[in-house]
Coordinates of C-alpha atoms and ligand atoms in Angstrom, one line a residue:
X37 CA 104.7 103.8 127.0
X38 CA 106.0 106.8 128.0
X39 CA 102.3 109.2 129.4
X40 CA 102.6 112.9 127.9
X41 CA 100.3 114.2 130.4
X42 CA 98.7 115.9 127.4
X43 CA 97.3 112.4 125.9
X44 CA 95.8 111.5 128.7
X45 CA 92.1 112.3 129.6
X46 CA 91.6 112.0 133.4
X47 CA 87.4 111.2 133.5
X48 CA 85.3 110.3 136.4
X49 CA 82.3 107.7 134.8
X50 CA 78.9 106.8 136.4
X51 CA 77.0 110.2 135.5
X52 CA 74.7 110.6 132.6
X53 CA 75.8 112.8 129.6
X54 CA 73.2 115.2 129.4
X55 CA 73.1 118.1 126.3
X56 CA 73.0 119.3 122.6
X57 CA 76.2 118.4 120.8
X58 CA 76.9 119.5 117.1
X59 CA 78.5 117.5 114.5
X60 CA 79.4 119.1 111.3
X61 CA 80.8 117.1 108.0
X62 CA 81.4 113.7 107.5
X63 CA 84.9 112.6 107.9
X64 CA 85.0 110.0 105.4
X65 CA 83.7 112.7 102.5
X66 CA 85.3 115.4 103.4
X67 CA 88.7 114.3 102.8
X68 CA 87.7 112.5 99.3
X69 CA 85.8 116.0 98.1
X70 CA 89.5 117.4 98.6
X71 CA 91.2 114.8 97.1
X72 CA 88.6 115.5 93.9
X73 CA 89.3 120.1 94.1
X74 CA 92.9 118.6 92.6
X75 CA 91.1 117.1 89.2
X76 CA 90.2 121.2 88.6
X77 CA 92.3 124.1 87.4
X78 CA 89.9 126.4 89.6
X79 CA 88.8 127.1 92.5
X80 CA 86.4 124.9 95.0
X81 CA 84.7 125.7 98.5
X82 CA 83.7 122.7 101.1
X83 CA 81.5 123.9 103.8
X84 CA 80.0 122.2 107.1
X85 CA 83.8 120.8 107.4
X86 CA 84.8 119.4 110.4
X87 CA 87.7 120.7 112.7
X88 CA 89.7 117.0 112.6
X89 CA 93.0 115.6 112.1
X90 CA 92.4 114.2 108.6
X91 CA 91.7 117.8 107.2
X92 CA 95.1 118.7 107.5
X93 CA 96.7 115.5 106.7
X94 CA 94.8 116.5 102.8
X95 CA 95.6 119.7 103.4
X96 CA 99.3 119.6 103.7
X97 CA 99.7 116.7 101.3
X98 CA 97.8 119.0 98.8
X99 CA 100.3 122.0 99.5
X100 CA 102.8 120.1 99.3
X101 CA 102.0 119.7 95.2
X102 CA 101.5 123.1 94.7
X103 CA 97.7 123.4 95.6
X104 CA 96.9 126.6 97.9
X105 CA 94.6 125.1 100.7
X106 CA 92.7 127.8 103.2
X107 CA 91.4 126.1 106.1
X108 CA 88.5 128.1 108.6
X109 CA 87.8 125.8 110.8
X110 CA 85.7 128.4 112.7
X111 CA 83.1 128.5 110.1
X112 CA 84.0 124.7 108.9
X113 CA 85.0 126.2 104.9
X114 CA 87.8 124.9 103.2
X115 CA 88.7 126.6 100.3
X116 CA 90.9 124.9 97.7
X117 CA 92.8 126.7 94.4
X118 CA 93.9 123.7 92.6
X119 CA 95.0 126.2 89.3
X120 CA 98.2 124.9 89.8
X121 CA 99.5 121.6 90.5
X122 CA 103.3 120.9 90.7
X123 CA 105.2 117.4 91.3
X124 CA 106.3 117.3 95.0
X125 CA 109.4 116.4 96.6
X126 CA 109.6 112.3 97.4
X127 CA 111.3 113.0 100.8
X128 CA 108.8 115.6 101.6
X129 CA 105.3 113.2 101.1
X130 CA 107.2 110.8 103.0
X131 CA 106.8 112.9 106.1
X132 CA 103.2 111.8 105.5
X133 CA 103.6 108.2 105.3
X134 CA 101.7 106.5 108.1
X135 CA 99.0 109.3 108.7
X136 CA 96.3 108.6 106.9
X137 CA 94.9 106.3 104.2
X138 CA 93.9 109.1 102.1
X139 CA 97.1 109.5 99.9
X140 CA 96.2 106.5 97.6
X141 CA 92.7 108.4 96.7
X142 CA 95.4 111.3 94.9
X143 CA 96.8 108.9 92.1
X144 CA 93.8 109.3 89.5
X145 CA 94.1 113.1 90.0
X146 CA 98.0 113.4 90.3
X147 CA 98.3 111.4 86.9
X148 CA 96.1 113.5 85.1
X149 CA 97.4 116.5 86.4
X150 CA 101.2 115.5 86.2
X151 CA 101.3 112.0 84.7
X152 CA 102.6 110.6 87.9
X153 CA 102.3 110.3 91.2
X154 CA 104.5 109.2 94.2
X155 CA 102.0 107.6 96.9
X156 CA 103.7 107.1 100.8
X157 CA 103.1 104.4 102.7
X158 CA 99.4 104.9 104.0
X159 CA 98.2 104.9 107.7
X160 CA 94.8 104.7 109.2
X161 CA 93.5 102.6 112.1
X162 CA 95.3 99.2 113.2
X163 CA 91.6 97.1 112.5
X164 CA 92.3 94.6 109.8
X165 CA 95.3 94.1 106.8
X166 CA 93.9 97.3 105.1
X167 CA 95.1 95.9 101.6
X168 CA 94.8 98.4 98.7
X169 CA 95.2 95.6 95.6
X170 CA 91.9 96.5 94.4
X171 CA 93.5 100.4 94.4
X172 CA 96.3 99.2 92.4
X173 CA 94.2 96.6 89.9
X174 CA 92.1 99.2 89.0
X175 CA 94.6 101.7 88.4
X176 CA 96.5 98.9 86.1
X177 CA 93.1 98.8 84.4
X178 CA 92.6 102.4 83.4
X179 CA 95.9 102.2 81.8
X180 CA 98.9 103.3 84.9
X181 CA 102.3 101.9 85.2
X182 CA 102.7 100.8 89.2
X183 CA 105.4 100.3 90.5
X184 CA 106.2 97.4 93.0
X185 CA 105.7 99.0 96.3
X186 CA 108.7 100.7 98.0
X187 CA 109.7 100.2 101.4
X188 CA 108.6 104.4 101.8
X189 CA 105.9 104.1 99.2
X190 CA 104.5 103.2 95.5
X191 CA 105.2 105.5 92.5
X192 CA 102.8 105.5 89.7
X193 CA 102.9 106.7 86.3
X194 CA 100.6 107.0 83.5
X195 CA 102.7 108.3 80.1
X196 CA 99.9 107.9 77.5
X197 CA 97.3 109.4 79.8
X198 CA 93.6 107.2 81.5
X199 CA 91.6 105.2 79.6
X200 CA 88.4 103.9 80.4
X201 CA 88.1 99.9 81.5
X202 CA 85.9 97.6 82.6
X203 CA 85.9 96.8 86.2
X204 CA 85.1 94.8 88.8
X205 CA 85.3 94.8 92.7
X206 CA 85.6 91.5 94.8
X207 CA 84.2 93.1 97.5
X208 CA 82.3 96.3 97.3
X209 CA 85.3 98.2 98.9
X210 CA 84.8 102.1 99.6
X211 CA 88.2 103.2 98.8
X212 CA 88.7 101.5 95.7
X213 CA 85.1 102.6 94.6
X214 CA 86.5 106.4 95.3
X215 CA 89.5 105.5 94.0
X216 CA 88.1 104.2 90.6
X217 CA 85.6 107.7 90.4
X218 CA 88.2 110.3 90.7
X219 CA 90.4 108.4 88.2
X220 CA 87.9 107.7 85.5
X221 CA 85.8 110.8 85.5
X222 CA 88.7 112.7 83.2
X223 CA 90.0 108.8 81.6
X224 CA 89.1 108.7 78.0
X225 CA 86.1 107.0 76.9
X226 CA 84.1 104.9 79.2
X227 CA 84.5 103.2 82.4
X228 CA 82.4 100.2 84.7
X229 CA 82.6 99.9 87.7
X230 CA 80.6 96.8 89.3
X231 CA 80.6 95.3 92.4
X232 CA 80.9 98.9 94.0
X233 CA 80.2 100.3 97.5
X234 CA 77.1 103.2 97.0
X235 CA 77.5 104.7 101.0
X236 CA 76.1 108.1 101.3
X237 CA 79.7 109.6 101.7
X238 CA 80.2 107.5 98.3
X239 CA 77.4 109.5 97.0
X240 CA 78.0 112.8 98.1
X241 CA 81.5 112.9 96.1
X242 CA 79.6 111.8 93.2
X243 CA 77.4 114.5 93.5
X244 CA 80.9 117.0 93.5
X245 CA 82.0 115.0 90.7
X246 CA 78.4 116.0 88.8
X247 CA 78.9 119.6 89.8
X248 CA 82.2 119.6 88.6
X249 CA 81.2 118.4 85.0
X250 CA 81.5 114.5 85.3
X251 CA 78.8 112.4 84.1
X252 CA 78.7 109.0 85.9
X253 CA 75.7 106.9 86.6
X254 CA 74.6 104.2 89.2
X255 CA 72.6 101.3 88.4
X256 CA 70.3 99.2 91.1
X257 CA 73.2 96.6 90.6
X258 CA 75.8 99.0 92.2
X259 CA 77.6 99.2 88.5
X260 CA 78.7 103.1 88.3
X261 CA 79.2 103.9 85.0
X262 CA 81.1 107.3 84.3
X263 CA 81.7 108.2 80.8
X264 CA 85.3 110.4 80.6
X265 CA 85.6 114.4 80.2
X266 CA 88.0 116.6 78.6
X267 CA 88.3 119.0 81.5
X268 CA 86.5 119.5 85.0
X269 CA 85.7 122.5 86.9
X270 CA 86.0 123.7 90.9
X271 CA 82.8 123.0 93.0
X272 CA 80.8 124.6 95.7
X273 CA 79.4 122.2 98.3
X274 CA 78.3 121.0 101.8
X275 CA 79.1 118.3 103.2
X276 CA 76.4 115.7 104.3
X277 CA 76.6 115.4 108.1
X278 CA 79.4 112.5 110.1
X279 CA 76.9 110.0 110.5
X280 CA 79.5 107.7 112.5
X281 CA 80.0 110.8 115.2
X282 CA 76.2 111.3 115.7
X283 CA 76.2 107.3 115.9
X284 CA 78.8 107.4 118.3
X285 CA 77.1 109.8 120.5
X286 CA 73.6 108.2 120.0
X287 CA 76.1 105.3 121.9
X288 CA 76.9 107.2 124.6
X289 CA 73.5 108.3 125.7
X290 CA 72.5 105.0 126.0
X291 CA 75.2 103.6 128.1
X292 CA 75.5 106.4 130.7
X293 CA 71.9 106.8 131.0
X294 CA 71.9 110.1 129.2
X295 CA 70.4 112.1 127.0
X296 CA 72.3 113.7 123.6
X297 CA 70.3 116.0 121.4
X298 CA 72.9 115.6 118.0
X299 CA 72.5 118.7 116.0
X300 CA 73.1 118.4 112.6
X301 CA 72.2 114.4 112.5
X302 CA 69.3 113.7 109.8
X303 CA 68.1 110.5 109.6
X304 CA 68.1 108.9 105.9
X305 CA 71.8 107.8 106.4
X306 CA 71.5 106.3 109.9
X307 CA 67.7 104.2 109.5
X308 CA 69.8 101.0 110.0
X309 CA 71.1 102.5 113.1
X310 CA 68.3 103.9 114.5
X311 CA 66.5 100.9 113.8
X312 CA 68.5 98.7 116.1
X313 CA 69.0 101.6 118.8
X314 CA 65.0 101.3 119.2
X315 CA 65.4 97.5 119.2
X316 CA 68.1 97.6 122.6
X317 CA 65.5 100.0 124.3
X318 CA 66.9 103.7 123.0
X319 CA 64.3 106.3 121.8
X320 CA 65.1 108.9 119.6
X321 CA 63.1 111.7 118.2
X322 CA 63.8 113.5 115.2
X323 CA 63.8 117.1 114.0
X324 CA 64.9 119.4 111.4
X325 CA 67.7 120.5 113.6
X326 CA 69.2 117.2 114.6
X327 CA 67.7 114.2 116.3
X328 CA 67.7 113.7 119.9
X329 CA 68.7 110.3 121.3
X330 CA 68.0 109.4 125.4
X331 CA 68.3 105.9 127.4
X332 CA 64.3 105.9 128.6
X333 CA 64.4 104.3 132.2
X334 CA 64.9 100.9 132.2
X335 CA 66.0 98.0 131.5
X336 CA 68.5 97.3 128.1
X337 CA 67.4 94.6 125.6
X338 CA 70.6 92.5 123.9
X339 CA 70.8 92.2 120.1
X340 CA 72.2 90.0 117.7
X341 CA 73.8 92.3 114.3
X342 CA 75.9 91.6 111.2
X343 CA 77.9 95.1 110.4
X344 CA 78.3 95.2 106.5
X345 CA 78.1 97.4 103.6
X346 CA 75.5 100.3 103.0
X347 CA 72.8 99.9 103.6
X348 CA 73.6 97.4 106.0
X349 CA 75.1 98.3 109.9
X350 CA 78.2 100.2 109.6
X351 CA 81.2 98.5 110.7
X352 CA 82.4 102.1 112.1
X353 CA 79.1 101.7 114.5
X354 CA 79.4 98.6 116.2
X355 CA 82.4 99.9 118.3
X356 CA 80.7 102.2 120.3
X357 CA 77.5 100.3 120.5
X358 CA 78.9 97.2 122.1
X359 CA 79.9 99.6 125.4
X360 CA 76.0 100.0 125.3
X361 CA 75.4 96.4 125.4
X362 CA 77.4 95.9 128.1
X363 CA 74.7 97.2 129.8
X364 CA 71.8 95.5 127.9
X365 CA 69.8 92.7 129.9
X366 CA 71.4 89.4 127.9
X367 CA 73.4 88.3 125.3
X368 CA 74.5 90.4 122.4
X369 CA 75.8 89.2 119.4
X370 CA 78.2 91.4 116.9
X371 CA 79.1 89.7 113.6
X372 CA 81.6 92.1 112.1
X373 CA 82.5 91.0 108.2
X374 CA 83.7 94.2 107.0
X375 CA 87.2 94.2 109.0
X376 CA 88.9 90.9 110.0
X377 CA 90.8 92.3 113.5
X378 CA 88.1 94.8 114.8
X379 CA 87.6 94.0 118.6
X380 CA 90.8 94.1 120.0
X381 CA 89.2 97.0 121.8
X382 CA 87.0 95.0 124.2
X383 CA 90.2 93.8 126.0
X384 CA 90.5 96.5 128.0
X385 CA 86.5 96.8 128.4
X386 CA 86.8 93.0 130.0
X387 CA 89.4 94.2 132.1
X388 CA 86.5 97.0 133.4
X389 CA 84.1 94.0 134.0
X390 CA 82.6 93.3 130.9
X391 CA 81.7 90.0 129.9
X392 CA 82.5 89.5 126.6
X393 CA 83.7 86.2 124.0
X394 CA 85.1 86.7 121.2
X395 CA 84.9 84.1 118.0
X396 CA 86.7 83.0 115.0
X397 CA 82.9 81.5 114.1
X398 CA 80.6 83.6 111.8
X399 CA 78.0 84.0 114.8
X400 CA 75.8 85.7 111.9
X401 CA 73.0 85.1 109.4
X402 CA 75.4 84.5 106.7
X403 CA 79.4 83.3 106.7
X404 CA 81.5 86.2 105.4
X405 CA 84.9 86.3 103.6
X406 CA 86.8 85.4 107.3
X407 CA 84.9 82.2 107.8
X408 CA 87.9 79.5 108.5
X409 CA 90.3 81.6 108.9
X410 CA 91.9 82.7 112.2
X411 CA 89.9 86.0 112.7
X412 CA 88.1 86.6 116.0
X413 CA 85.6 88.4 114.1
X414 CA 82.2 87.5 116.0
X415 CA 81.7 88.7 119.7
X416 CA 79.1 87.8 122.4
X417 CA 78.6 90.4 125.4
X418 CA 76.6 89.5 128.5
X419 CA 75.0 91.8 130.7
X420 CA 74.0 93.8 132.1
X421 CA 77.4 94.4 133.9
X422 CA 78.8 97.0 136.1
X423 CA 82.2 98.8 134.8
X424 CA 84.6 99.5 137.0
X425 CA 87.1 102.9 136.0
X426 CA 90.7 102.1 135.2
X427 CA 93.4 103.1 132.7
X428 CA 92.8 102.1 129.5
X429 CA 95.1 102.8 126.3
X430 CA 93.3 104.1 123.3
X431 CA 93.9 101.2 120.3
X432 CA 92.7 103.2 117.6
X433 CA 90.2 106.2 115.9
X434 CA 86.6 104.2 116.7
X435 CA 87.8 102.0 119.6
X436 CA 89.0 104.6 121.7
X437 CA 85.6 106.2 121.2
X438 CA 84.0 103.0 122.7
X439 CA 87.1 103.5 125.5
X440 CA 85.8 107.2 126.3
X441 CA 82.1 105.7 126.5
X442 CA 83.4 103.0 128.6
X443 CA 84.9 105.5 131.2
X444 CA 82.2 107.8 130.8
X445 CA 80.1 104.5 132.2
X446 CA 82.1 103.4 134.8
X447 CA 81.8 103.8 137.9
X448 CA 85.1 105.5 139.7
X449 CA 88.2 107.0 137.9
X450 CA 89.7 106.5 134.5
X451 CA 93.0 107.6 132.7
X452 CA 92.3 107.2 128.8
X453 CA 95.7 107.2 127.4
X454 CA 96.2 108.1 124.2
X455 CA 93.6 110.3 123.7
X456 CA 94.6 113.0 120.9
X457 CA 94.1 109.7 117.9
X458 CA 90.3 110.8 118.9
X459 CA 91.2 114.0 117.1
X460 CA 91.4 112.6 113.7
X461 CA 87.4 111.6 114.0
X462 CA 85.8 113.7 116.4
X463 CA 86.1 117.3 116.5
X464 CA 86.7 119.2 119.7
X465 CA 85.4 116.1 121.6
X466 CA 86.9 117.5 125.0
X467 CA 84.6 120.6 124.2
X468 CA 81.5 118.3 123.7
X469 CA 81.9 115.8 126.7
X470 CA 82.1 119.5 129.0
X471 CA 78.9 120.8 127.0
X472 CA 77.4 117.2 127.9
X473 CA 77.8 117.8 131.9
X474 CA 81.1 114.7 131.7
X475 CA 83.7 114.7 134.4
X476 CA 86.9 115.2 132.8
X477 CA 89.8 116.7 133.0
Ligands
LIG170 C1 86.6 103.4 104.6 O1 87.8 102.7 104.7 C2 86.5 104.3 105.9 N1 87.6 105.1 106.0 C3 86.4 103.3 107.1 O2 86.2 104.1 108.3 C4 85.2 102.4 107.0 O3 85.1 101.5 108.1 C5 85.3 101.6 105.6 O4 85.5 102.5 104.5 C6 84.1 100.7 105.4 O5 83.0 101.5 105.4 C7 87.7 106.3 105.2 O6 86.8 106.5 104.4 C8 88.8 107.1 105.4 P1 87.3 99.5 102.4 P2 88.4 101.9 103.5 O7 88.2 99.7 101.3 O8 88.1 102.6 102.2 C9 88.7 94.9 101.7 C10 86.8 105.1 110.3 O9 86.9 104.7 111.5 N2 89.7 95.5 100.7 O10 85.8 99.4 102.2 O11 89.8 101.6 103.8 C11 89.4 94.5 103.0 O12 88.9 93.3 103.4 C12 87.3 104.2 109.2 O13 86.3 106.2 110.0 C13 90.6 94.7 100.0 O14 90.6 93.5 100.2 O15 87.5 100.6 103.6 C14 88.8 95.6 104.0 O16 88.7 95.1 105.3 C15 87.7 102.8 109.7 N3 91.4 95.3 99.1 C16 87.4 95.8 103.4 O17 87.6 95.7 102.0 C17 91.4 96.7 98.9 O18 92.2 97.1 98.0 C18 86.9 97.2 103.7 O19 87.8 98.2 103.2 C19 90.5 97.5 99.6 C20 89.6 96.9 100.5

């Protein structure tokens, strides 16, 4: 692969990160509350936004239908005038294609803006099939005509307007749960939605939704139940903070020995996480501003987890964390059953000197959906074990995270190739790692 010397991040491991850090929005809201500013003939304002790749992926795809977008990234405001909302040029979304897996989330709000949408063919990170029927069924459902896919993309149309629908999801998936929201809050009549995902980022665009007029409800079943509007209005609102980022970091510390203080981290969305950070030997103390995560002295303890939905562990967590239990006294067991493909990034942490195994088995408490099938989907680490610097090439947004904690970790040189895909998740994370005392250049 050819090296442009600017995607490559020269770093010299084996010294603790030391520091304050701050993280600001989460990621996986942000974008969706932008997504939602297009169901409004008004104004909207998203503060405590993040400085990341995916911003402007939504940003330009919203400009491109008409939608003025004004980005700060200084202050982390995003201000959105959705007033008016045009059709946009096939040929010009297309440039899109293969960025992001955001543009599915605009069909609800394109069809009741326009009546159709045009959809390009999605991107995101190479961790799994990344299907979007459930996207597609439940747009069926409320009453869209979808076309078959297209080699650049899917067009969808919806000539008598939403109506509400009954709904269920096989598998409480978070993009079809968001997709589902933004198109039934303005469908006619009533919509349920059961079997849904309820994460906090989930949560926080229903909250935008409420403020924008919607009603929808959420029962201890995880049925939403959203009951349509005539017309919606723009929104003011914060984001809650990127609980994956401060997760990530948390990560770090332990691995390198360090010692992170996360501003802007709160607690209620990350108990599963801290929970299981104590149990490998982290500590952590909370505050209003943030919490601070250290590695104590010591010795590691392994773990056996099971990433799944909220409130279970976050699939988006285990990534980093397993570079931490290369270092942990034992063996470690990750059972991921959210994505089928998600640990093709320890081959290059093997190749460093970790000792890890992965398995097509469910090594978990219960078989998920990729039991019998020819997923790798369990891992076993032993350690502790030294890592040795080398070059690694970043595989994607979360793994090359775990890549830069790996080097960070490692004793001697590293060249992480690749590096600017670490841009779509974690803003100015060259600016952290020099705030956090790291060798890089
Ligand atoms: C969101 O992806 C996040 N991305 C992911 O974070 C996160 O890992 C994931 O939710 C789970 O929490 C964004 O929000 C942009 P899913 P999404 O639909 O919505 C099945 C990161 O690094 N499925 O919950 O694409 C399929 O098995 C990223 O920030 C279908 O079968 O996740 C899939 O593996 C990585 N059909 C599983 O659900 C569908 O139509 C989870 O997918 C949709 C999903």
């Amino acid at each position: 692969m050819a090296e442009d010397s600017e995607d490559v991040l020269h770093v010299v491991g084996g010294k603790p990160l030391n520091g304050t850090i701050k993280v600001r929005g989460a990621k996986n809201f942000v974008s969706k509350a932008m997504v939602a500013a297009l169901l409004a003939p008004g104004v909207s304002v998203l503060k405590n936004v993040p400085e990341i790749r995916d911003v402007h992926v939504v940003s330009d795809l919203l400009r491109l239908h008409g939608v003025n977008v004004d980005v700060n990234g200084d202050k982390g405001i995003v201000t959105i005038d959705a007033t008016n909302v045009q059709l946009a040029d096939v040929a010009d979304v297309d440039t899109l294609s293969g960025s992001s897996r955001i543009p599915i989330l605009f069909s609800g709000p394109l069809l009741h803006r326009l009546g159709e949408a045009f959809i390009p063919q999605l991107g995101g990170c190479n961790i799994g099939g990344r299907p979007i029927d459930f996207h597609l069924e439940t747009l069926r459902k409320l009453g869209a005509n979808v076309d078959k896919e297209h080699q650049d993309g899917i067009h969808i149309t919806a000539p008598n307007g939403l109506h509400g629908a009954k709904i269920h999801l096989p598998y409480p998936s978070v993009g079809a749960t968001e997709q589902t929201l933004l198109a039934a809050v303005l469908a006619e009549g009533r919509t349920e939605l059961s079997g849904a995902a309820i994460e906090p980022e989930i949560m926080d665009l229903v909250a935008v939704l409420q403020k924008m007029g919607a009603i929808i409800s959420v029962d201890v079943d995880r049925t939403f139940r959203v009951e349509g509007v005539k017309e919606l209005k723009g929104y003011t609102h914060t984001s809650l903070t990127d609980r994956i980022e401060a997760a990530s970091w948390a990560s770090a510390a332990l691995a390198t020995h360090g010692d992170i203080f996360v501003k802007g981290a709160t607690q209620p969305e990350m108990m599963t996480f801290l929970n299981v950070f104590r149990k490998i030997g982290g500590e952590f103390d909370i505050t209003d501003k943030g919490i601070r995560f250290w590695h104590p002295g010591g010795d590691l303890k392994s773990v056996a987890l099971e990433t799944d939905v909220h409130p279970g562990f976050m699939t988006d967590w285990q990534q980093p964390l397993v570079v931490a239990l290369t270092q942990a006294n034992g063996l470690s067991i990750v059972h991921e059953t959210v994505y089928e493909n998600r640990f093709g990034f320890t081959k290059p942490l093997v190749q460093m000197g970790a000792t890890i195994q992965l398995y097509r088995e469910c090594l978990g408490s219960l078989p998920c959906r990729f039991q019998q099938r020819n997923y790798k989907h369990s891992a076993v680490i032993f350690g502790p074990t030294p890592l040795e610097g080398r070059d690694i090439d970043v595989p994607d947004l979360r793994g090359g995270f775990s890549h830069l904690i790996a080097a960070l970790t490692a004793k001697g040189p590293s060249d992480v190739r690749g590096i600017s895909l670490i841009d779509r998740g974690y803003a100015d994370f060259r600016g952290k790692l020099t705030a956090l005392d790291a060798a890089i250049d």
